[in-house]
N, CA, C and O atoms as a DFTB+ gen file, in Angstrom:
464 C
 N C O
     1  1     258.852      38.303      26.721
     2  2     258.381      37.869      28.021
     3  2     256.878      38.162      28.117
     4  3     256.517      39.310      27.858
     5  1     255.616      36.889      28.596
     6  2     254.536      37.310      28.428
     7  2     254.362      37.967      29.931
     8  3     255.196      37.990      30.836
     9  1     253.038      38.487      29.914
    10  2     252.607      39.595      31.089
    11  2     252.513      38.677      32.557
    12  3     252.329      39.309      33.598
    13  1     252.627      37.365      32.605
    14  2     252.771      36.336      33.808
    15  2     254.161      36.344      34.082
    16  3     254.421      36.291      35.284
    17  1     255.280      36.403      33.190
    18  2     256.240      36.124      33.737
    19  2     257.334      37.667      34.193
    20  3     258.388      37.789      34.817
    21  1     256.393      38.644      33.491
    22  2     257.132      39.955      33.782
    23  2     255.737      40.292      35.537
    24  3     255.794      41.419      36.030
    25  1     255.033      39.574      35.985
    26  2     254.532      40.136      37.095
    27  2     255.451      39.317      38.076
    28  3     255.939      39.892      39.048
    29  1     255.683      38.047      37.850
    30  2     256.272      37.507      38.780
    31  2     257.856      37.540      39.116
    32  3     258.537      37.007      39.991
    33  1     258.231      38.688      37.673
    34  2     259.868      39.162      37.949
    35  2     259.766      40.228      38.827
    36  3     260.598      40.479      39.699
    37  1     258.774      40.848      38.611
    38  2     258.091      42.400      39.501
    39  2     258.347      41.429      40.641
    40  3     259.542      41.575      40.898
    41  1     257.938      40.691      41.297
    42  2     257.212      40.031      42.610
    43  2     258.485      39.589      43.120
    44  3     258.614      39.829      44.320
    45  1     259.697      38.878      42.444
    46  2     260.851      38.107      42.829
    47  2     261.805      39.006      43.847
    48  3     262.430      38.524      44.792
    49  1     261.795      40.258      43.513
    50  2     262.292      41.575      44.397
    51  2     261.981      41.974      45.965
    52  3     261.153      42.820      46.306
    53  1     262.669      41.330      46.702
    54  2     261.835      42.065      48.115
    55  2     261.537      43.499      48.410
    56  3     260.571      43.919      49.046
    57  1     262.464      44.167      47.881
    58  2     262.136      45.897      47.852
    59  2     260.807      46.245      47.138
    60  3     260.022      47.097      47.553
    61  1     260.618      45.425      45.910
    62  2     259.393      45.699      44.860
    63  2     258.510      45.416      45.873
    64  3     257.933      46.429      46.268
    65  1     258.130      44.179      46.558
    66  2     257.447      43.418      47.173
    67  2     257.026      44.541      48.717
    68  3     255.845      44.429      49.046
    69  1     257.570      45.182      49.288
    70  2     257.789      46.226      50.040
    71  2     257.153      47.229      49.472
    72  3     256.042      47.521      49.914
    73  1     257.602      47.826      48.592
    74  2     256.713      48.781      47.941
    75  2     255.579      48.392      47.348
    76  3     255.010      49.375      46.872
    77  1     254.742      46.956      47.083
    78  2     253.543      47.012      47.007
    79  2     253.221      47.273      48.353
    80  3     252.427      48.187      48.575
    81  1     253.667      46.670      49.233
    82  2     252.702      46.455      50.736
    83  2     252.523      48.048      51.188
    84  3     251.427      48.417      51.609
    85  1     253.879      49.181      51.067
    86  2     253.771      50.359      51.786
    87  2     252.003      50.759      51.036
    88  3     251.072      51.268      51.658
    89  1     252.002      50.272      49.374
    90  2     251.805      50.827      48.897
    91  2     250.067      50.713      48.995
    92  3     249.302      51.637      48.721
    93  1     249.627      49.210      49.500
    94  2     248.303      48.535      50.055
    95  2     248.299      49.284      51.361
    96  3     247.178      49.491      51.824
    97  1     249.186      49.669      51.951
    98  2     249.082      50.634      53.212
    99  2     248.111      52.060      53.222
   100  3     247.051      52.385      53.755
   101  1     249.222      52.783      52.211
   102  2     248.620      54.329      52.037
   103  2     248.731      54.576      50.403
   104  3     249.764      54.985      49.874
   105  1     247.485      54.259      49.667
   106  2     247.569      54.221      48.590
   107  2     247.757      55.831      47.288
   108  3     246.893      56.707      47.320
   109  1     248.710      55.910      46.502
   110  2     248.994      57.401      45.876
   111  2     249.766      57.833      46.446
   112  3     249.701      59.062      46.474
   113  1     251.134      57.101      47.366
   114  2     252.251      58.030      47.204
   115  2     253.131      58.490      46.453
   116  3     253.326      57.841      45.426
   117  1     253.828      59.533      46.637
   118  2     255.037      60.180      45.703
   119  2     256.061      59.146      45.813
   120  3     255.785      58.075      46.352
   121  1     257.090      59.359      45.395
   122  2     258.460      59.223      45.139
   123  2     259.318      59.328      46.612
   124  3     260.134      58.568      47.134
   125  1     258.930      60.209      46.892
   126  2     259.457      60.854      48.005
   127  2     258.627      60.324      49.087
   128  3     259.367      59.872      49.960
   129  1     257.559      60.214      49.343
   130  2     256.794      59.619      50.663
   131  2     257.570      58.165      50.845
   132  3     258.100      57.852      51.911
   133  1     257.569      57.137      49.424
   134  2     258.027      56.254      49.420
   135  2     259.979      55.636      49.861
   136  3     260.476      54.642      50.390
   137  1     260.454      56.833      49.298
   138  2     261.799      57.049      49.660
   139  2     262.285      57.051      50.765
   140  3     263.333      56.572      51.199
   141  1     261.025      57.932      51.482
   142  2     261.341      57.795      53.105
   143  2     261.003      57.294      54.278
   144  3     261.240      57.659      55.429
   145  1     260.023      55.817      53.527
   146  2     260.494      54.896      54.072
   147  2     260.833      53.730      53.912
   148  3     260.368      52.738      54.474
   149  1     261.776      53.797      53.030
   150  2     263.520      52.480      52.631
   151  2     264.824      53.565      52.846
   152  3     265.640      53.666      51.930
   153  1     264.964      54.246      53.900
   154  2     265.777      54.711      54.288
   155  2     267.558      54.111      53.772
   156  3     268.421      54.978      53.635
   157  1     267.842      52.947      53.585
   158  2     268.557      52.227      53.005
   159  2     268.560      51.906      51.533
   160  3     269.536      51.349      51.030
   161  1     267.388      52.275      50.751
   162  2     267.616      52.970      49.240
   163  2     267.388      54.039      48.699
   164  3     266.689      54.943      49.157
   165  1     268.159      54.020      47.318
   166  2     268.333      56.042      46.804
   167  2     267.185      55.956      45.957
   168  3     266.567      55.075      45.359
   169  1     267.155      56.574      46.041
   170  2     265.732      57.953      44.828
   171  2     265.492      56.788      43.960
   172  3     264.577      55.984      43.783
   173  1     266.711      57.015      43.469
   174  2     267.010      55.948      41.870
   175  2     266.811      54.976      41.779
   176  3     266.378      54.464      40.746
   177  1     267.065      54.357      42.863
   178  2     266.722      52.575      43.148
   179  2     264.987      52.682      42.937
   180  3     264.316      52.337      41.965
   181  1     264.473      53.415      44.495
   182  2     262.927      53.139      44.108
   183  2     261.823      53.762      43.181
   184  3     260.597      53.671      43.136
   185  1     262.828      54.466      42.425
   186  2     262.250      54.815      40.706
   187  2     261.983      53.686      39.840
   188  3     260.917      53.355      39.319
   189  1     263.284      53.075      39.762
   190  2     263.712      51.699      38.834
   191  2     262.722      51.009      39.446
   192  3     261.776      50.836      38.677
   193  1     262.541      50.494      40.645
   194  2     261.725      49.381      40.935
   195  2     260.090      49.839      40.529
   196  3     259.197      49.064      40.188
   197  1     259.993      51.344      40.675
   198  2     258.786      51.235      40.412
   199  2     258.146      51.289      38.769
   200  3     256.987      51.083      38.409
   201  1     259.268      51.619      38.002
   202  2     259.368      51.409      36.705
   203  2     258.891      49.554      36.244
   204  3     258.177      49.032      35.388
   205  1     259.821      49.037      37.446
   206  2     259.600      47.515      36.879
   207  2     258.054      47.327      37.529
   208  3     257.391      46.515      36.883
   209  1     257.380      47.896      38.638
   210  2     255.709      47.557      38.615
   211  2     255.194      48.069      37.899
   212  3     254.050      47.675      37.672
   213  1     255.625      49.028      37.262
   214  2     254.398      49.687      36.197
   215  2     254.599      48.802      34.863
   216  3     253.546      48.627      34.251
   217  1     255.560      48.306      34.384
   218  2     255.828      47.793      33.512
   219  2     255.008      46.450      33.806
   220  3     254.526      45.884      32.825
   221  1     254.816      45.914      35.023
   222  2     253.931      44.252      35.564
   223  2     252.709      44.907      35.453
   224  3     251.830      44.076      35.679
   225  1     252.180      46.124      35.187
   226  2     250.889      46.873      35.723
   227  2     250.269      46.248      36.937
   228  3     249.187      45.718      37.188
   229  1     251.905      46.645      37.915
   230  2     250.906      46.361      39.589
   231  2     251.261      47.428      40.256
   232  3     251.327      47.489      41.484
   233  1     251.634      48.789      39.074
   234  2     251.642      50.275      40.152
   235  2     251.183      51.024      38.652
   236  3     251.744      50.930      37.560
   237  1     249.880      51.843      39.052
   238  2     249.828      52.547      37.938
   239  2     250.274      54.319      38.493
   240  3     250.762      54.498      39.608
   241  1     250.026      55.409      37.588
   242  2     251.021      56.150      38.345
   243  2     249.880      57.627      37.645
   244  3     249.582      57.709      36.454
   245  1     249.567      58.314      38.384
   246  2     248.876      59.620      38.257
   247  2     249.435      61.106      38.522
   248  3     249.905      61.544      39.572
   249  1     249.293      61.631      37.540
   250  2     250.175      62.991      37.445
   251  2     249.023      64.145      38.504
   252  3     247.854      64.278      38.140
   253  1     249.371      64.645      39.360
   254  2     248.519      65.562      40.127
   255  2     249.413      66.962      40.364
   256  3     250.108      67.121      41.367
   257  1     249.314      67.758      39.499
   258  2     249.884      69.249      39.480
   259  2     251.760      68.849      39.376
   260  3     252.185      68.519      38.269
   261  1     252.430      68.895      40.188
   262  2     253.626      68.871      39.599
   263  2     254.519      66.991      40.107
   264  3     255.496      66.348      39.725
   265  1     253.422      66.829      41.124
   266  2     253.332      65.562      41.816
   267  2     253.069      63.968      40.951
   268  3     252.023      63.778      40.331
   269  1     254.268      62.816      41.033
   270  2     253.283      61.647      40.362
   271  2     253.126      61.259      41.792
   272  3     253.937      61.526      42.679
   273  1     251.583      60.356      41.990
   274  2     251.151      59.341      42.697
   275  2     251.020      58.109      42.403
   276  3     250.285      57.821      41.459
   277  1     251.696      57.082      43.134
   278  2     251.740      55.901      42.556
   279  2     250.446      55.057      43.090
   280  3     250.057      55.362      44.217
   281  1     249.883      54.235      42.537
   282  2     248.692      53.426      43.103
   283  2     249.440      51.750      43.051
   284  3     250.383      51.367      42.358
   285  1     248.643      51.013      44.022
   286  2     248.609      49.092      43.810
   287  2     247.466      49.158      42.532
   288  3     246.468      49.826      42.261
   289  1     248.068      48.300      42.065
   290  2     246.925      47.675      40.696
   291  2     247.164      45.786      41.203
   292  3     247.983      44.946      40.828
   293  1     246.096      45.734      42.124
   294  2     245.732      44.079      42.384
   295  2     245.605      43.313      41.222
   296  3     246.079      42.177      41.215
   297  1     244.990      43.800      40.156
   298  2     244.303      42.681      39.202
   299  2     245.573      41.826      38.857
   300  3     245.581      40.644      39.202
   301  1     246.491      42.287      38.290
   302  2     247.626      41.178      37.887
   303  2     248.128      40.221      38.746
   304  3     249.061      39.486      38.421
   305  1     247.593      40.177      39.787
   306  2     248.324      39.499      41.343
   307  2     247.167      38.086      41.488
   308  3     247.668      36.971      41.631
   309  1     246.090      38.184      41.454
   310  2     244.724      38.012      41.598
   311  2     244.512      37.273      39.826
   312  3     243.481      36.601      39.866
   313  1     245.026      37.222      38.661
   314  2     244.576      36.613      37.164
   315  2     245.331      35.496      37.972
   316  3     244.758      34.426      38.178
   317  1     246.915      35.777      38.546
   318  2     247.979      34.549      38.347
   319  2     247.518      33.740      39.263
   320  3     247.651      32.517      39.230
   321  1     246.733      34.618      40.463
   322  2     246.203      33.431      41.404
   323  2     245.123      32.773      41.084
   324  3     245.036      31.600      41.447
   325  1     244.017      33.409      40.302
   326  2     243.129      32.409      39.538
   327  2     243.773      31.432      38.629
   328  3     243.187      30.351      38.576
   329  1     244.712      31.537      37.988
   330  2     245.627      30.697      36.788
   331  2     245.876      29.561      37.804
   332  3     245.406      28.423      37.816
   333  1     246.602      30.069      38.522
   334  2     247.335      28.745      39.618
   335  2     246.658      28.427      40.617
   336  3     247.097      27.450      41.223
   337  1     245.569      28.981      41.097
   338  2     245.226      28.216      42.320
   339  2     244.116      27.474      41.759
   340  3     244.033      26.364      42.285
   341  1     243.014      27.746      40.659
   342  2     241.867      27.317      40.086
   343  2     240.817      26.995      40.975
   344  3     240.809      26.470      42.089
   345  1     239.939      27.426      40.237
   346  2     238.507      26.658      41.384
   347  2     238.647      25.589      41.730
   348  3     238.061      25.207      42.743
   349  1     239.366      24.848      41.099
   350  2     239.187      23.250      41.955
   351  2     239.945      23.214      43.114
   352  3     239.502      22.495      44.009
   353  1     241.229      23.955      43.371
   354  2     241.742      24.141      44.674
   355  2     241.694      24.939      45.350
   356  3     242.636      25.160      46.111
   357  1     240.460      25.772      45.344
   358  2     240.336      26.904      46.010
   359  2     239.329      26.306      47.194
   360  3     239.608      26.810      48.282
   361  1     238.437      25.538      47.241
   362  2     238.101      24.739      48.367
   363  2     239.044      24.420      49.788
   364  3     238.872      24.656      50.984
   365  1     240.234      23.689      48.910
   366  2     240.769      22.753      49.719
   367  2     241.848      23.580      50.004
   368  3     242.489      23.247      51.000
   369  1     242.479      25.222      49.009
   370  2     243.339      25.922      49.866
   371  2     242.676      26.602      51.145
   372  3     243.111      26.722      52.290
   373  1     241.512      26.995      50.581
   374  2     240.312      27.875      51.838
   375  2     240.415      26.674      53.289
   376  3     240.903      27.189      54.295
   377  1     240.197      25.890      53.361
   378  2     240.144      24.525      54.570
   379  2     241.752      24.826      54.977
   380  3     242.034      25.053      56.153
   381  1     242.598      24.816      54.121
   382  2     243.817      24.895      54.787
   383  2     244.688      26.136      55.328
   384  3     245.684      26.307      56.031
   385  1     243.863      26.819      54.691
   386  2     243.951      28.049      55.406
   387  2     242.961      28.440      56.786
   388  3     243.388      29.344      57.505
   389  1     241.797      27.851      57.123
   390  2     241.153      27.992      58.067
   391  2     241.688      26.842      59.309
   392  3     241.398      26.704      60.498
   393  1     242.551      26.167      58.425
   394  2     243.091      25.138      59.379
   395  2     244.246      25.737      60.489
   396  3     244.226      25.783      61.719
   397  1     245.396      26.230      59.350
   398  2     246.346      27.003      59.748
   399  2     245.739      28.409      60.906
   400  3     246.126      28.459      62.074
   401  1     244.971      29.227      60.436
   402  2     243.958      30.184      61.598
   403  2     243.683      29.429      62.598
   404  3     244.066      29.939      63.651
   405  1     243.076      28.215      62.748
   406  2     242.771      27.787      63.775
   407  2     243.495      27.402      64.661
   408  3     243.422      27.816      65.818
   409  1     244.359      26.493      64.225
   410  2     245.802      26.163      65.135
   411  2     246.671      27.223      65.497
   412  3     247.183      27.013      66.596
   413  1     247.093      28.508      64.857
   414  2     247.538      29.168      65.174
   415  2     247.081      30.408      66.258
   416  3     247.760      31.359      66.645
   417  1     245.506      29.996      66.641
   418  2     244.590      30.940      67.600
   419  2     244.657      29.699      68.579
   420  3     244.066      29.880      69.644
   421  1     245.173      28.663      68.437
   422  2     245.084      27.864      69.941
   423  2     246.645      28.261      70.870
   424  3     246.832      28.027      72.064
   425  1     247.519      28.843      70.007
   426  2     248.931      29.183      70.643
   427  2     248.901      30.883      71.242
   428  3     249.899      31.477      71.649
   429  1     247.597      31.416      71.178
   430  2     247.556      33.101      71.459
   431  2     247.326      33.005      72.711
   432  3     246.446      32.277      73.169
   433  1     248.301      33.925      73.591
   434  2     247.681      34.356      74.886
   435  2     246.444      35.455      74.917
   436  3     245.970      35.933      73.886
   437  1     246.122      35.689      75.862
   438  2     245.094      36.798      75.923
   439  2     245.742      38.071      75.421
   440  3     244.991      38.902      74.910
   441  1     247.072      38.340      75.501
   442  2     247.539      39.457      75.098
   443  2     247.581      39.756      74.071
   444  3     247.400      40.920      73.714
   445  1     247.904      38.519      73.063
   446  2     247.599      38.204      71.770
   447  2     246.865      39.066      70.729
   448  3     247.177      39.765      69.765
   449  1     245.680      38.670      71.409
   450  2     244.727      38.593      70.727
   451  2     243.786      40.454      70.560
   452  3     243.645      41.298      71.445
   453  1     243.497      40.485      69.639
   454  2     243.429      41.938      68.866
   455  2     242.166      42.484      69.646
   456  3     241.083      41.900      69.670
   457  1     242.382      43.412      70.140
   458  2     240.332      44.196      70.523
   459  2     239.789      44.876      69.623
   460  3     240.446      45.628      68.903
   461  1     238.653      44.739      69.531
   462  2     237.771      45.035      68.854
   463  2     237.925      46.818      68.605
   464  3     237.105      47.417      67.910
């Protein structure tokens, strides 16, 4: 399996997918920070999953005294989106994404909308 198709088996997982985001949240947690919060999986489960990001190298993992810390490693996320989105559609995804922002800020109430 080349390194594109083992990131996007990493990615196919909603729990994996969860544990990047906690992980873009508060970056270098344990085992245990992470554990507690998927209250609905064991130890073991979010070991394995994080076995399968380190294996995509989109969690690298740092030993600190008796502690591992896990980190996001973006780059593998970010090659596949250069692979697939390419400069030539990165124009016309950028427009459609400012399109989508825009229409979707004409449906915000005042409450909505975020303060500064």
């Amino acid at each position: 399996m080349d390194a594109e198709q083992t990131v996007f088996r990493a990615l196919a997982d909603p729990t994996r997918r969860a544990l990047l985001d906690a992980l873009f949240e508060t970056d270098g947690q344990t085992v245990g920070e992470l554990v507690a919060l998927f209250p609905d999986v064991t130890r073991f489960a979010v070991m394995k999953h994080l076995a399968v990001l380190a294996d995509a190298d989109l969690v690298s993992t740092e030993r600190v005294g008796r502690e591992k810390h896990h980190h996001l490693n973006p780059v593998p996320i970010a090659q596949i989106a250069d692979r697939w989105v390419g400069k030539y559609a990165q124009p016309f995804t950028r427009a459609m994404l400012d399109v989508r922002a825009a229409a979707e800020s004409l449906h915000e109430t005042p409450s909505d909308r975020k303060q500064p």
